[in-house]
Coordinates of C-alpha atoms in Angstrom, one line a residue:
X1 CA -45.1 -28.9 188.0
X2 CA -44.0 -27.7 184.5
X3 CA -46.5 -25.5 182.4
X4 CA -45.8 -24.3 178.9
X5 CA -46.2 -20.5 178.4
X6 CA -45.9 -20.4 174.5
X7 CA -43.4 -18.0 173.0
X8 CA -41.1 -16.2 175.5
X9 CA -39.9 -13.5 173.2
X10 CA -39.3 -10.2 175.3
X11 CA -39.8 -12.2 178.6
X12 CA -37.6 -11.6 181.6
X13 CA -37.3 -13.1 185.0
X14 CA -36.6 -10.8 188.1
X15 CA -35.0 -12.4 191.2
X16 CA -35.0 -10.0 194.0
X17 CA -34.6 -9.7 197.9
X18 CA -37.4 -8.5 200.2
X19 CA -36.0 -5.0 200.0
X20 CA -37.5 -4.9 196.6
X21 CA -40.7 -6.8 197.1
X22 CA -41.7 -4.9 200.2
X23 CA -42.0 -1.6 198.3
X24 CA -42.6 -2.8 194.7
X25 CA -45.4 -5.0 193.4
X26 CA -44.8 -7.8 190.7
X27 CA -46.7 -5.5 188.2
X28 CA -44.6 -2.6 188.9
X29 CA -41.4 -4.4 188.7
X30 CA -42.5 -6.0 185.5
X31 CA -43.6 -2.7 184.0
X32 CA -40.2 -1.3 184.7
X33 CA -38.3 -4.1 182.9
X34 CA -40.6 -4.1 179.9
X35 CA -40.6 -0.2 179.6
X36 CA -36.8 -0.2 179.4
X37 CA -36.7 -3.2 176.9
X38 CA -39.2 -1.0 174.6
X39 CA -37.1 2.2 175.1
X40 CA -33.9 0.5 174.3
X41 CA -35.4 -1.5 171.3
X42 CA -36.7 2.0 170.0
X43 CA -33.3 3.5 170.5
X44 CA -31.6 0.5 168.7
X45 CA -33.9 0.9 165.8
X46 CA -33.1 4.5 165.4
X47 CA -29.3 3.9 165.7
X48 CA -29.6 1.0 163.2
X49 CA -30.9 3.4 160.5
X50 CA -27.3 4.7 160.6
X51 CA -25.8 1.2 160.3
X52 CA -25.0 -0.5 157.0
X53 CA -27.8 -3.1 156.0
X54 CA -25.4 -6.1 156.3
X55 CA -24.8 -5.2 160.0
X56 CA -28.4 -4.6 161.1
X57 CA -29.3 -8.2 162.2
X58 CA -26.2 -9.3 163.8
X59 CA -26.5 -11.4 166.8
X60 CA -23.9 -9.0 168.6
X61 CA -26.6 -6.3 168.4
X62 CA -29.4 -8.5 169.9
X63 CA -26.9 -9.6 172.6
X64 CA -26.0 -6.1 173.6
X65 CA -29.7 -5.2 173.8
X66 CA -30.5 -8.1 176.0
X67 CA -27.3 -7.2 178.2
X68 CA -28.4 -3.5 178.5
X69 CA -32.0 -4.5 179.3
X70 CA -31.0 -6.8 182.1
X71 CA -28.3 -4.5 183.5
X72 CA -30.3 -1.3 183.4
X73 CA -33.6 -2.7 184.7
X74 CA -31.9 -4.4 187.6
X75 CA -30.3 -1.0 188.5
X76 CA -33.6 0.8 188.1
X77 CA -35.5 -1.7 190.2
X78 CA -33.0 -1.3 192.9
X79 CA -33.0 2.5 192.8
X80 CA -36.7 2.6 192.8
X81 CA -36.8 0.4 195.9
X82 CA -34.4 2.6 197.5
X83 CA -36.2 5.8 196.6
X84 CA -39.4 4.3 198.1
X85 CA -37.6 4.0 201.4
X86 CA -37.0 0.2 201.6
X87 CA -35.6 -0.6 205.0
X88 CA -34.3 -4.1 204.0
X89 CA -31.3 -5.2 202.0
X90 CA -31.8 -4.6 198.3
X91 CA -30.6 -7.0 195.7
X92 CA -31.9 -7.5 192.2
X93 CA -31.0 -9.6 189.3
X94 CA -32.9 -9.7 185.9
X95 CA -32.6 -12.7 183.6
X96 CA -33.5 -12.8 179.9
X97 CA -35.7 -15.9 179.2
X98 CA -35.4 -16.1 175.5
X99 CA -32.4 -15.2 173.4
X100 CA -34.1 -13.7 170.5
X101 CA -35.3 -10.2 170.6
X102 CA -39.0 -9.1 169.8
X103 CA -39.4 -6.6 167.0
X104 CA -42.6 -5.2 168.6
X105 CA -42.9 -3.2 171.8
X106 CA -43.8 -5.5 174.7
X107 CA -46.3 -2.9 176.4
X108 CA -49.3 -1.0 175.4
X109 CA -48.9 2.8 175.5
X110 CA -51.1 3.0 178.7
X111 CA -48.5 1.3 180.8
X112 CA -46.2 4.3 180.4
X113 CA -48.6 6.7 182.1
X114 CA -48.7 4.2 185.0
X115 CA -44.8 4.3 185.2
X116 CA -44.7 8.1 185.5
X117 CA -46.3 7.6 188.9
X118 CA -43.5 5.3 190.2

């Protein structure tokens, strides 16, 4: 079955082994990825204030943001699973589902308080 989900800006797919899913819920894993997306987006916006206007919206900047999100979030998920004492092999890959970045944070502020408990 194929189902449409509308606009996929800011959406990621997490592929992971049992070593991750045994100790992290889907929601916790999604929160980790989206939190990193928002943090890196905010940092990029701050850094862009220092860049010339003509360079602000380059596709290279968007690509590097996506690359950083998938790289860092896969590592964070694996490290979190390890810290939680996973007894199985831990493998994680994060895939960006849409090439265009969102200019808005993906999470409400309340999610960050939940993440502090991870």
